[in-house]
Protein backbone atom coordinates (compact mmCIF):
# COMPACT_ATOMS: atom_id res chain seq x y z
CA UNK A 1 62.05 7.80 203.68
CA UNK A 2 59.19 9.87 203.34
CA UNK A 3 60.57 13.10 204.99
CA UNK A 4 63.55 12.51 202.38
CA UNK A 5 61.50 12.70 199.68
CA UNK A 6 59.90 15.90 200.60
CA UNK A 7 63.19 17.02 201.31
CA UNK A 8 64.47 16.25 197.30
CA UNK A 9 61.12 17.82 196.02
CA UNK A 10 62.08 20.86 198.11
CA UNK A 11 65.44 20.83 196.95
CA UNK A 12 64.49 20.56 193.38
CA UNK A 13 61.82 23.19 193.07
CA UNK A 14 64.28 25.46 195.02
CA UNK A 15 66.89 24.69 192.20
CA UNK A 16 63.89 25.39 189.26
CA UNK A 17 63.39 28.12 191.33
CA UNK A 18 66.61 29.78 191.07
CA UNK A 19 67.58 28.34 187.78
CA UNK A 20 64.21 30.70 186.23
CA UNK A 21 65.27 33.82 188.45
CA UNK A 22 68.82 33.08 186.64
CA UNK A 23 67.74 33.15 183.36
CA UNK A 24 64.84 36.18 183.57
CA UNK A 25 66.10 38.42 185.94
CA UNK A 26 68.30 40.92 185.02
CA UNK A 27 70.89 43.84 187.00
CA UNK A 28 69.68 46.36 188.82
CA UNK A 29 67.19 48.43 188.51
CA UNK A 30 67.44 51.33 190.68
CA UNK A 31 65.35 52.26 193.63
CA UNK A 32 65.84 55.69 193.82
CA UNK A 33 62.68 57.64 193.86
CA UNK A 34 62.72 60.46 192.17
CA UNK A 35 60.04 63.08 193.37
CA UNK A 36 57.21 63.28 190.55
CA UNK A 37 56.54 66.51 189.01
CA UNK A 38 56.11 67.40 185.51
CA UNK A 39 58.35 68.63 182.92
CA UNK A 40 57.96 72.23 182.37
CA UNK A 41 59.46 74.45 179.40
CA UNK A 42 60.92 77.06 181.02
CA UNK A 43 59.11 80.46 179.83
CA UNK A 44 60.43 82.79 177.02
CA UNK A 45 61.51 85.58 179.35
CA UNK A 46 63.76 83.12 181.28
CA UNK A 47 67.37 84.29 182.31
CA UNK A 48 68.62 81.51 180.05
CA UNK A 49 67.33 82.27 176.74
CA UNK A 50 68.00 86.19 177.20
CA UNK A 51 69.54 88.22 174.05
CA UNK A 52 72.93 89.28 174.34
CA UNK A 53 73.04 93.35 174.32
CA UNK A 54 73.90 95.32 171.71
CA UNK A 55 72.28 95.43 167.96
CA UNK A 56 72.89 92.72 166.18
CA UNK A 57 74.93 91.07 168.47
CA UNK A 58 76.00 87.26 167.79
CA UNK A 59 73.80 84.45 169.57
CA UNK A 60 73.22 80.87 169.40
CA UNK A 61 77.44 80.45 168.99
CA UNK A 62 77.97 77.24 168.97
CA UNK A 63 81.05 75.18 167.92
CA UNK A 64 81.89 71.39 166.39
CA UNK A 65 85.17 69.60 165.07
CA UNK A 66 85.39 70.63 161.52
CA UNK A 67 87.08 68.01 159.79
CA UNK A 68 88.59 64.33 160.22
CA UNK A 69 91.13 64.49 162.88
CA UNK A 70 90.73 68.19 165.06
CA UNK A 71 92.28 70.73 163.61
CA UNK A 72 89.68 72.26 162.16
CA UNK A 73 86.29 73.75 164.04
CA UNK A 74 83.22 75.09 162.65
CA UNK A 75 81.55 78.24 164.55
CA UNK A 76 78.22 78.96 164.33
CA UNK A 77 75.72 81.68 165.45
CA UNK A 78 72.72 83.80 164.17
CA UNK A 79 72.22 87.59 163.90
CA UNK A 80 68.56 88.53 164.03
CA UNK A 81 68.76 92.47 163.01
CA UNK A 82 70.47 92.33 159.57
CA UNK A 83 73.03 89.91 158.08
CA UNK A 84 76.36 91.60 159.50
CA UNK A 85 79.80 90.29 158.80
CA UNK A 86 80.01 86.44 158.50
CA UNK A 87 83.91 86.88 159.63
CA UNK A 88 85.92 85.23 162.36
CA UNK A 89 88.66 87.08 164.16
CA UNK A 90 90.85 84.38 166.37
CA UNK A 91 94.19 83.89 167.67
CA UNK A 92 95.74 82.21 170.50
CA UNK A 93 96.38 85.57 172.34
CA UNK A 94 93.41 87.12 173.92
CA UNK A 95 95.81 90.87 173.14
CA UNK A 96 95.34 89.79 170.05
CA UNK A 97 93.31 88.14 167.34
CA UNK A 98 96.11 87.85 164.49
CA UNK A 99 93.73 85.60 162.28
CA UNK A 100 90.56 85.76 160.10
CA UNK A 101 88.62 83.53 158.40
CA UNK A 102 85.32 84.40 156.62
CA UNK A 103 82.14 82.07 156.50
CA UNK A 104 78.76 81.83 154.92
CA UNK A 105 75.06 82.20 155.57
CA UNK A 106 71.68 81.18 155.13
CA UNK A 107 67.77 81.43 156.17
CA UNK A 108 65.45 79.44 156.49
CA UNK A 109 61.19 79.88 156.50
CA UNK A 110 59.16 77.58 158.18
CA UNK A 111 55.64 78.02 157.94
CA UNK A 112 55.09 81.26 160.16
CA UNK A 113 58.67 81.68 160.84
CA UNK A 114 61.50 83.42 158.91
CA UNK A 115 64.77 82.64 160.89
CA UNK A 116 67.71 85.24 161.73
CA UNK A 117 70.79 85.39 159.54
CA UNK A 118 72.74 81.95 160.55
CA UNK A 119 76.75 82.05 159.93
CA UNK A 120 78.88 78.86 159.58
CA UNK A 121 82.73 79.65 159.46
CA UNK A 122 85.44 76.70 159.63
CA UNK A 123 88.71 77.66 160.78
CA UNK A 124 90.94 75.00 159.47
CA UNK A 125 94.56 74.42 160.32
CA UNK A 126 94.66 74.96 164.15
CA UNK A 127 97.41 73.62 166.15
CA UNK A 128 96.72 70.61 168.54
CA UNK A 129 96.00 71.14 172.37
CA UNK A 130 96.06 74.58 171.81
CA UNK A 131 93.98 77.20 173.16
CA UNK A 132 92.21 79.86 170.80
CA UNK A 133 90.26 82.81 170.99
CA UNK A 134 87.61 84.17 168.57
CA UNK A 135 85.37 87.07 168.01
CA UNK A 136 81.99 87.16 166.22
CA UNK A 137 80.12 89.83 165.57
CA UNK A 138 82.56 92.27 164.48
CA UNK A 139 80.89 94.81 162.34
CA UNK A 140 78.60 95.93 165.04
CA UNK A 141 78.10 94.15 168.90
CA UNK A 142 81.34 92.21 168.61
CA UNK A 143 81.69 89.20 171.38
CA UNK A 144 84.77 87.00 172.30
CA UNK A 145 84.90 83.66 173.22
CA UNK A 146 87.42 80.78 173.49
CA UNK A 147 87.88 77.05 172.69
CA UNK A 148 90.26 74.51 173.56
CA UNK A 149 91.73 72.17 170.38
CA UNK A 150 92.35 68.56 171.21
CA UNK A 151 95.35 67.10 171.53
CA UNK A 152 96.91 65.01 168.16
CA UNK A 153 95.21 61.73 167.61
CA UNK A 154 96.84 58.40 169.52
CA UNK A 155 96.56 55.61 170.87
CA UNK A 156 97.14 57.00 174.89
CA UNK A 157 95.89 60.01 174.90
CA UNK A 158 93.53 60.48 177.61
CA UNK A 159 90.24 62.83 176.77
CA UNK A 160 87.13 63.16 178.38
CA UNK A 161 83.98 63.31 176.59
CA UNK A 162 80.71 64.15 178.76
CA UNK A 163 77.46 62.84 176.98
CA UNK A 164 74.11 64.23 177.07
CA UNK A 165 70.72 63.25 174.80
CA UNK A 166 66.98 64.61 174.78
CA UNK A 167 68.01 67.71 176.17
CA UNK A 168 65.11 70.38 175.70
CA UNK A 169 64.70 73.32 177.52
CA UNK A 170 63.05 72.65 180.61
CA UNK A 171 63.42 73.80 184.09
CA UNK A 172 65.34 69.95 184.15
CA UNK A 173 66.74 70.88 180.69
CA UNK A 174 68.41 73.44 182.96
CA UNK A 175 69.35 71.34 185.78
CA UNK A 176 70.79 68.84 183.63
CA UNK A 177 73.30 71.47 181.95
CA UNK A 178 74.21 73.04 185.08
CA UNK A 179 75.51 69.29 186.55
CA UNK A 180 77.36 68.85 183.47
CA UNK A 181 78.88 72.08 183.79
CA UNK A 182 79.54 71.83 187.32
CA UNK A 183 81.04 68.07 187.38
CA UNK A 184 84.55 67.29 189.10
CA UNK A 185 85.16 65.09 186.19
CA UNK A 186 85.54 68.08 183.38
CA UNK A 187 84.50 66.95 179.86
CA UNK A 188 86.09 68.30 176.85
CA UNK A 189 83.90 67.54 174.21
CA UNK A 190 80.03 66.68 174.37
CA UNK A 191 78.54 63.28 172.92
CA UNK A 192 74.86 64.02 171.97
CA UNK A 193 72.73 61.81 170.88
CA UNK A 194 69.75 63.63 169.81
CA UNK A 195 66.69 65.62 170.42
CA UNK A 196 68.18 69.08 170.96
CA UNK A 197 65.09 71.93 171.09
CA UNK A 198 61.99 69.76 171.24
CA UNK A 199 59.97 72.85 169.02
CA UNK A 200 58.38 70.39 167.30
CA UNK A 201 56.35 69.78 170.53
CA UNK A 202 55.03 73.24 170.26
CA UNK A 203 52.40 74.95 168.20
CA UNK A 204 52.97 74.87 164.57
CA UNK A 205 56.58 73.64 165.27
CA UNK A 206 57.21 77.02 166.89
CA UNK A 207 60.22 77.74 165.91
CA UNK A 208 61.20 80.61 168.28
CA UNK A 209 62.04 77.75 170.50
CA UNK A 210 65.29 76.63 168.26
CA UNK A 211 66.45 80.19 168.76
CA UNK A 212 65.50 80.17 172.47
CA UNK A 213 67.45 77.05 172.71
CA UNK A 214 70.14 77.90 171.01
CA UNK A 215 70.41 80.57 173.60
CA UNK A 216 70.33 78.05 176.12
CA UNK A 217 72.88 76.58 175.68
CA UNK A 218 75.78 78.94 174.38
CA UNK A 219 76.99 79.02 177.78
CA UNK A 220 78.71 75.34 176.69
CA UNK A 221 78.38 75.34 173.40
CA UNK A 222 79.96 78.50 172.29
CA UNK A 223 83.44 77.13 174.58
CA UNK A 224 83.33 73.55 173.70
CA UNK A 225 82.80 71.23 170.73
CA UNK A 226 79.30 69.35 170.63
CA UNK A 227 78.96 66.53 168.34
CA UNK A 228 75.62 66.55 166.87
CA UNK A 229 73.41 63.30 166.19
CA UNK A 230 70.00 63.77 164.66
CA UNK A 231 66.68 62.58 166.27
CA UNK A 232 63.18 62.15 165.89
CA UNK A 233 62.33 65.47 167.27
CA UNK A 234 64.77 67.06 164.63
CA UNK A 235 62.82 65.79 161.71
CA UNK A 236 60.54 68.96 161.92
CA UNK A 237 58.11 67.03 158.65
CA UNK A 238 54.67 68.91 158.71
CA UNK A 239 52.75 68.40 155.50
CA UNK A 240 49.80 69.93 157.34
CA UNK A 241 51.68 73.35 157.80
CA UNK A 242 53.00 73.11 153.56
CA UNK A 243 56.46 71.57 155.41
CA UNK A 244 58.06 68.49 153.56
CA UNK A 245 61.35 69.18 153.67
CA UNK A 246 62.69 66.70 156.68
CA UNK A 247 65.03 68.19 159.19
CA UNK A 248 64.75 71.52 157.48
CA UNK A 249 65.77 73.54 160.98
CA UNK A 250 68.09 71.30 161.89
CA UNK A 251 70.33 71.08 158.78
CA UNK A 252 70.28 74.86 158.51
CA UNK A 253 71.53 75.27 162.33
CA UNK A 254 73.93 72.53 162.70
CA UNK A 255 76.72 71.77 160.32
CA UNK A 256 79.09 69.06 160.56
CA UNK A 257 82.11 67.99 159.18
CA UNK A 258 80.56 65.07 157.26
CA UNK A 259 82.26 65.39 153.47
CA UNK A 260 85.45 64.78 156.08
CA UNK A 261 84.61 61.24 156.28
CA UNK A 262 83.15 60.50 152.56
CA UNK A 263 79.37 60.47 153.93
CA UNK A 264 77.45 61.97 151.66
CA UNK A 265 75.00 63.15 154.29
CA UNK A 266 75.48 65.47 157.86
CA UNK A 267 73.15 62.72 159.49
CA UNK A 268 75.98 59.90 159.33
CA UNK A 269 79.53 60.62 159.41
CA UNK A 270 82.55 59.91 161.80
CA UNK A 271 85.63 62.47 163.22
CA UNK A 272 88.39 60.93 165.12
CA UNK A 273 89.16 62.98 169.10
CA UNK A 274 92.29 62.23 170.58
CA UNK A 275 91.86 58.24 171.23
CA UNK A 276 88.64 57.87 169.78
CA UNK A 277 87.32 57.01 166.61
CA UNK A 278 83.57 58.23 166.93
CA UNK A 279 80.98 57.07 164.52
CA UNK A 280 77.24 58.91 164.13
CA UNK A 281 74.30 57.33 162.81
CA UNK A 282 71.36 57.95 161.75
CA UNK A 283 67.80 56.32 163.00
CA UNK A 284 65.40 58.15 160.87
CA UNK A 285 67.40 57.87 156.88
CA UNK A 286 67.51 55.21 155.05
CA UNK A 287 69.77 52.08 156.39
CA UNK A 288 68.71 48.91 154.38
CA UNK A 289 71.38 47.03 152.18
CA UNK A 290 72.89 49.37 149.47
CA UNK A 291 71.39 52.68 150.77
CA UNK A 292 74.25 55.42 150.95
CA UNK A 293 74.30 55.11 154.91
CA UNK A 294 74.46 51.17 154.73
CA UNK A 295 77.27 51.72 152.02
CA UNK A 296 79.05 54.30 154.24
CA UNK A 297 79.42 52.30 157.00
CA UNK A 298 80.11 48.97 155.47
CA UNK A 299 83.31 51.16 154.04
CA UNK A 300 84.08 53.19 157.25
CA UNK A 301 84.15 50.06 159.83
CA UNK A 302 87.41 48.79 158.24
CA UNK A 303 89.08 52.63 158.46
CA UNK A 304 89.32 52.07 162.18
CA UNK A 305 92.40 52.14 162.79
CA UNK A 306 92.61 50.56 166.62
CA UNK A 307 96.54 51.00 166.41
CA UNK A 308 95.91 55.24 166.24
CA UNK A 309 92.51 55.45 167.81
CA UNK A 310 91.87 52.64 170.00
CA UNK A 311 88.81 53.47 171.35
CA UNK A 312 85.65 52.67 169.11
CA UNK A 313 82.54 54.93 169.69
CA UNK A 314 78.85 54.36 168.26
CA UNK A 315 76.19 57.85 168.52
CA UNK A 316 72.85 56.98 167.41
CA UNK A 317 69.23 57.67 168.81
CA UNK A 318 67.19 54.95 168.77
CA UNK A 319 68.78 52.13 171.34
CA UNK A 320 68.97 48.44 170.25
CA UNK A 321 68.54 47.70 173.51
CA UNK A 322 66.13 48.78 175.89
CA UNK A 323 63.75 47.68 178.57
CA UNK A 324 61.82 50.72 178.71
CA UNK A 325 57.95 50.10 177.54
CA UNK A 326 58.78 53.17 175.79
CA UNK A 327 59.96 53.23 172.44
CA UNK A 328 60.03 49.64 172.67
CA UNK A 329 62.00 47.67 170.13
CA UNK A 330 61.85 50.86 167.74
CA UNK A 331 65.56 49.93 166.88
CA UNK A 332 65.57 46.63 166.27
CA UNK A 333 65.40 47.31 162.86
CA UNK A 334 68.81 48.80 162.49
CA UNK A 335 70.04 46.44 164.66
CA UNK A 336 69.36 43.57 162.69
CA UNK A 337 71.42 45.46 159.72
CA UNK A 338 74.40 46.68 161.55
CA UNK A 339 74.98 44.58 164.99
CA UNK A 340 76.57 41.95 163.21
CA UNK A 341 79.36 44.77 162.48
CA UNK A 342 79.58 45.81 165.98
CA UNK A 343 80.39 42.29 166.83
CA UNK A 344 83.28 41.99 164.08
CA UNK A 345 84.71 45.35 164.40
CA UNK A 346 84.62 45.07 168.46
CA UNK A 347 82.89 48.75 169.33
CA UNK A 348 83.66 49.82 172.83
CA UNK A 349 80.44 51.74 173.36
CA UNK A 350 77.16 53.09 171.53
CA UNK A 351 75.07 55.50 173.28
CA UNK A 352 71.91 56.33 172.61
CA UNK A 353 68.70 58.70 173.26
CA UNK A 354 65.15 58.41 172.48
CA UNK A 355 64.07 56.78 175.74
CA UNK A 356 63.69 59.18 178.51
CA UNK A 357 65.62 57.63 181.10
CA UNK A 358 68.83 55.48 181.85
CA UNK A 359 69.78 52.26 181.57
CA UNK A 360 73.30 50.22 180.65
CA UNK A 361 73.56 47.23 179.38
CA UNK A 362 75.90 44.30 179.72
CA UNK A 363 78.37 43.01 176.58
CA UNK A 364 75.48 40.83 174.48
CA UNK A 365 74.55 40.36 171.28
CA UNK A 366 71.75 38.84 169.01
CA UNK A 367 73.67 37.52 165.88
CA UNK A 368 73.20 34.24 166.10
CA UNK A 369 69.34 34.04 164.97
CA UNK A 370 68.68 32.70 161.62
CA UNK A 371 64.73 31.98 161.35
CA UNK A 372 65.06 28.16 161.79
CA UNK A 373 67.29 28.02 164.96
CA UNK A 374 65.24 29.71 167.61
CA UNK A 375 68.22 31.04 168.90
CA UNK A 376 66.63 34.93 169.32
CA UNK A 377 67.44 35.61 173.11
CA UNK A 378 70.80 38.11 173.60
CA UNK A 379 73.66 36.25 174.78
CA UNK A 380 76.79 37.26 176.51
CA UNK A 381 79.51 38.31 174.24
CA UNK A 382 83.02 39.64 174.94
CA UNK A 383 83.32 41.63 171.30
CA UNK A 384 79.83 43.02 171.64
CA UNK A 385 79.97 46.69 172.85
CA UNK A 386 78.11 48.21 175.84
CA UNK A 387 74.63 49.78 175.39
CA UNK A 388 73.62 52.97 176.62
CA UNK A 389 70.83 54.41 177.07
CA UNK A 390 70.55 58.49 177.96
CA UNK A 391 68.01 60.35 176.55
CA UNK A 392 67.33 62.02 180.20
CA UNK A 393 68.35 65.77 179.66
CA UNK A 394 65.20 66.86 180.54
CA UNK A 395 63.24 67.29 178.05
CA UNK A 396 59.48 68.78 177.73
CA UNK A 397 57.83 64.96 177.73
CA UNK A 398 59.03 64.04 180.71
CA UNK A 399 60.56 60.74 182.41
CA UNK A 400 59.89 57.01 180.63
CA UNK A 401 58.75 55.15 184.35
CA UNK A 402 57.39 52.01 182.42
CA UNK A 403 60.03 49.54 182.68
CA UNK A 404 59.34 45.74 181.46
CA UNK A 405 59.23 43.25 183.70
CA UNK A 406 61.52 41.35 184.69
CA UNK A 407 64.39 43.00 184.07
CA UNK A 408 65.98 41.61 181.53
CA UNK A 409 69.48 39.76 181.34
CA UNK A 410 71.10 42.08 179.16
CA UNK A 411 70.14 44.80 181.31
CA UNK A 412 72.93 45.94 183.93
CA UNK A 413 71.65 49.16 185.44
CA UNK A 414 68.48 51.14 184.90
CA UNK A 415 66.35 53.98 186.57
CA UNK A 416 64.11 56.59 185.47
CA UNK A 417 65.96 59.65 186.41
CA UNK A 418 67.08 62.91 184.81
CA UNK A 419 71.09 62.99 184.42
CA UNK A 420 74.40 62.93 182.03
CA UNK A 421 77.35 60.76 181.73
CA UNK A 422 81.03 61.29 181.66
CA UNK A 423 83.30 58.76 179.42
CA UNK A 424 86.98 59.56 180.55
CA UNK A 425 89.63 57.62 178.23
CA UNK A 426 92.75 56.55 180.39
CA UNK A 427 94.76 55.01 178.09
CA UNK A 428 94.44 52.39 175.24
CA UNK A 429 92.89 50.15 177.55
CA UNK A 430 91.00 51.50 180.39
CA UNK A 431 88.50 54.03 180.21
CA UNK A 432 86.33 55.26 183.30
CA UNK A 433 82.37 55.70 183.28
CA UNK A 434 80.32 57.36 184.93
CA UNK A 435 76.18 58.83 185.25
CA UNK A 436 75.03 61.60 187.45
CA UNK A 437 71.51 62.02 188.10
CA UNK A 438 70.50 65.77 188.70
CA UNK A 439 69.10 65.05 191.86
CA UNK A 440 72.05 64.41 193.69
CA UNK A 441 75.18 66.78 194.64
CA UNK A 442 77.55 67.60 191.51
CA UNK A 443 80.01 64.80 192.54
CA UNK A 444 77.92 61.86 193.43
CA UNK A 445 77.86 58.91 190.68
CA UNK A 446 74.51 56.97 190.16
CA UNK A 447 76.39 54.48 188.48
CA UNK A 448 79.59 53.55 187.07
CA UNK A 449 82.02 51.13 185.01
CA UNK A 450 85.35 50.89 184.39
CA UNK A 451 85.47 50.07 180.43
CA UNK A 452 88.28 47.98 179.18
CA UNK A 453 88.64 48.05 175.63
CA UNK A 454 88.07 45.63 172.96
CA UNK A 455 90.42 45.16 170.63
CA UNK A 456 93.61 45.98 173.40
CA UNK A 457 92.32 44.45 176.98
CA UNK A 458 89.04 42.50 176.05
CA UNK A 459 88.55 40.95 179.11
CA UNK A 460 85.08 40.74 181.22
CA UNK A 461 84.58 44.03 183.25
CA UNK A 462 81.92 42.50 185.34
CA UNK A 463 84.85 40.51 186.89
């Protein structure tokens, strides 16, 4: 009798046991060690961020969607010597560039710094899935480049998007771009999700080091769109240097389509890309009830139209969800104003930055929480999107190695690794994910999901 009551205690505290490791423990988190060294800008002489020859010669060229649905594209570039011709010659014959379209420019002065001549030129009206050349540049060091247009928005039409956040411009900066570059899996467009040149991390917001990035990364930008969320490291505010103009840099360099979408800002807007219906936000303006972002996106949620663009896609920078010590719970904030939405208006995916390393989340949410019912843990839910967290391009700061403990439930997959992602749309209702750490061959995946949307095929991937 006695050695069957030891035997029930045992059982039971084995049960408690795994009953607490059930409810605290979390997915994976990945024991891959990466090999520590320490983020390094690479230096201003670097192959990467060399001049193109010639005076005056176009650099920086980088292009985004230009209006609602993708026939439109804006190009962008600088000319350092004088102002030169802010026209675009382009065509879909490389023989010959039958088309021109002129654009405008600006400067900017930032304490020290007086920037080149930057051009923004939209050429509207392009035919779908069409390949176009253009020339910039052509008063004096002319250069050619080319761009693909995406095909007409529906509900099957596959597209890949590769996605990339906190990029920099380190020697991992450079890694990271190269992988992306070199991938099987060939995006079309890039996702980022904030954090581009990281000057603000040098002296006096040295702002050399937007050109030098800009430079950088021409060798993807200038051939392919990049849709362009705002972060922390783009808010460039320095009272201390006479600068209180917020994101002063960044609104000068980057233009997107935002009127496109009624936002009355470039920091929130949405475009639609073949199946997808893709939805920038942004952390650092205002978001509280009745603010113009708040108001935007109350009125752009019911747009969606699921029947033409099935797949529903969230950029922002701060995650909602994370288990990294680091920026810890810095977006719960936002979350508490806009998850709710998320839930109703079933969003496939939101990917974030911010936190310098990777992690994926399972389908939860935290709605449910009212004060008085001490329901405040994340719970599964099947209309809840998928959290991602990659702000691991490489940036000057380094990798976020302080994960909480124990892994949370929410949390499906994380690891402290440099990388990108790849989001491939199938059809309406599969989509294939996948992340690439830049320590591993071009082709390996780190880890990967198939996605099955929500609002066509909302059944539990993890099954």
């Amino acid at each position: 009798m006695r050695h069957c009551s030891h035997r029930y205690l045992y059982l039971l505290l084995l049960a408690l046991f795994v009953s607490f490791a059930a409810n605290c423990n979390g997915g994976k988190t990945s024991s891959f060690v990466r090999k520590g060294k320490k983020s390094i800008d690479m230096p201003l002489d670097s192959d990467v961020f060399r001049v193109p020859p010639g005076y005056n010669a176009p650099q920086q060229v980088h292009i985004t969607q230009g209006d609602l649905r993708g026939t439109a594209i804006i190009i962008s570039w600088v000319t350092q010597d004088e102002r030169g011709s802010s026209k675009v010659l382009y065509g879909t014959s490389e023989d010959s560039l039958e088309f021109s379209s002129k654009g405008r420019v600006t400067r900017y002065t930032f304490y020290n710094y007086t920037s080149g001549f930057i051009h923004h030129c939209t050429l509207q009206k392009l035919k779908h899935n069409t390949k176009y050349y253009y020339e910039v540049g052509i008063d004096h060091s002319p250069r050619r480049f080319w761009f693909i247009t995406p095909p007409e928005v529906g509900p099957d039409v596959p597209y890949t998007f590769g996605i990339i956040g906190d990029l920099g411009q380190t020697y991992d900066s450079n890694s990271t771009l190269t992988h992306y570059q070199m991938n099987p899996m060939k995006g079309q467009t890039v996702l980022f999700v904030g954090d581009l040149s990281y000057a603000d991390d040098h002296l006096n917001h040295d702002n050399v080091r937007w050109d030098t990035w800009g430079r950088f990364v021409e060798r993807s930008t200038a051939y392919q769109p990049w849709i362009w969320t705002a972060g922390n490291h783009e808010i460039d505010f320095a009272p201390e240097l006479g600068e209180t103009e917020p994101f002063k840099p960044y609104r000068h360099r980057y233009h997107v389509p935002y009127k496109a979408s009624g936002s009355t800002s470039p920091f929130w807007y949405s475009i639609k890309r073949a199946s997808a219906h893709i939805i920038v936000l942004a952390s650092y303006s205002a978001y509280g009830k009745y603010t113009p972002q708040y108001e935007w996106l109350e009125a752009e949620l019911p747009k969606v139209n699921r029947s033409e663009t099935p797949w529903l896609i969230v950029l922002l920078h701060s995650p909602w969800y994370n288990s990294n010590n680091y920026h810890y719970m810095e977006g719960e904030s936002m979350r508490v104003m806009f998850e709710s939405w998320f839930v109703k208006y079933k969003v496939d995916v939101v990917f974030a930055g911010h936190v310098h390393a990777y992690e994926r989340s399972e389908r939860v949410s935290n709605i449910a929480y009212n004060i008085v019912n001490g329901e405040c843990m994340p719970t599964p839910d099947p209309s809840a999107p998928v959290y991602i967290t990659i702000g691991d391009g490489g940036n000057i700061e380094g990798l976020a190695t302080n994960m909480t403990e124990p892994q949370p439930k929410y949390s499906a997959y994380r690891e402290a690794s440099f990388g990108h992602a790849i989001f491939e749309i199938k059809n309406r209702t599969h989509a294939y994910y996948s992340w690439r750490r830049n320590d591993d061959g071009y082709a390996v995946e780190a880890d990967s999901m198939w996605f099955y949307n929500r609002f066509w095929y909302a059944v539990d991937e993890s099954n």
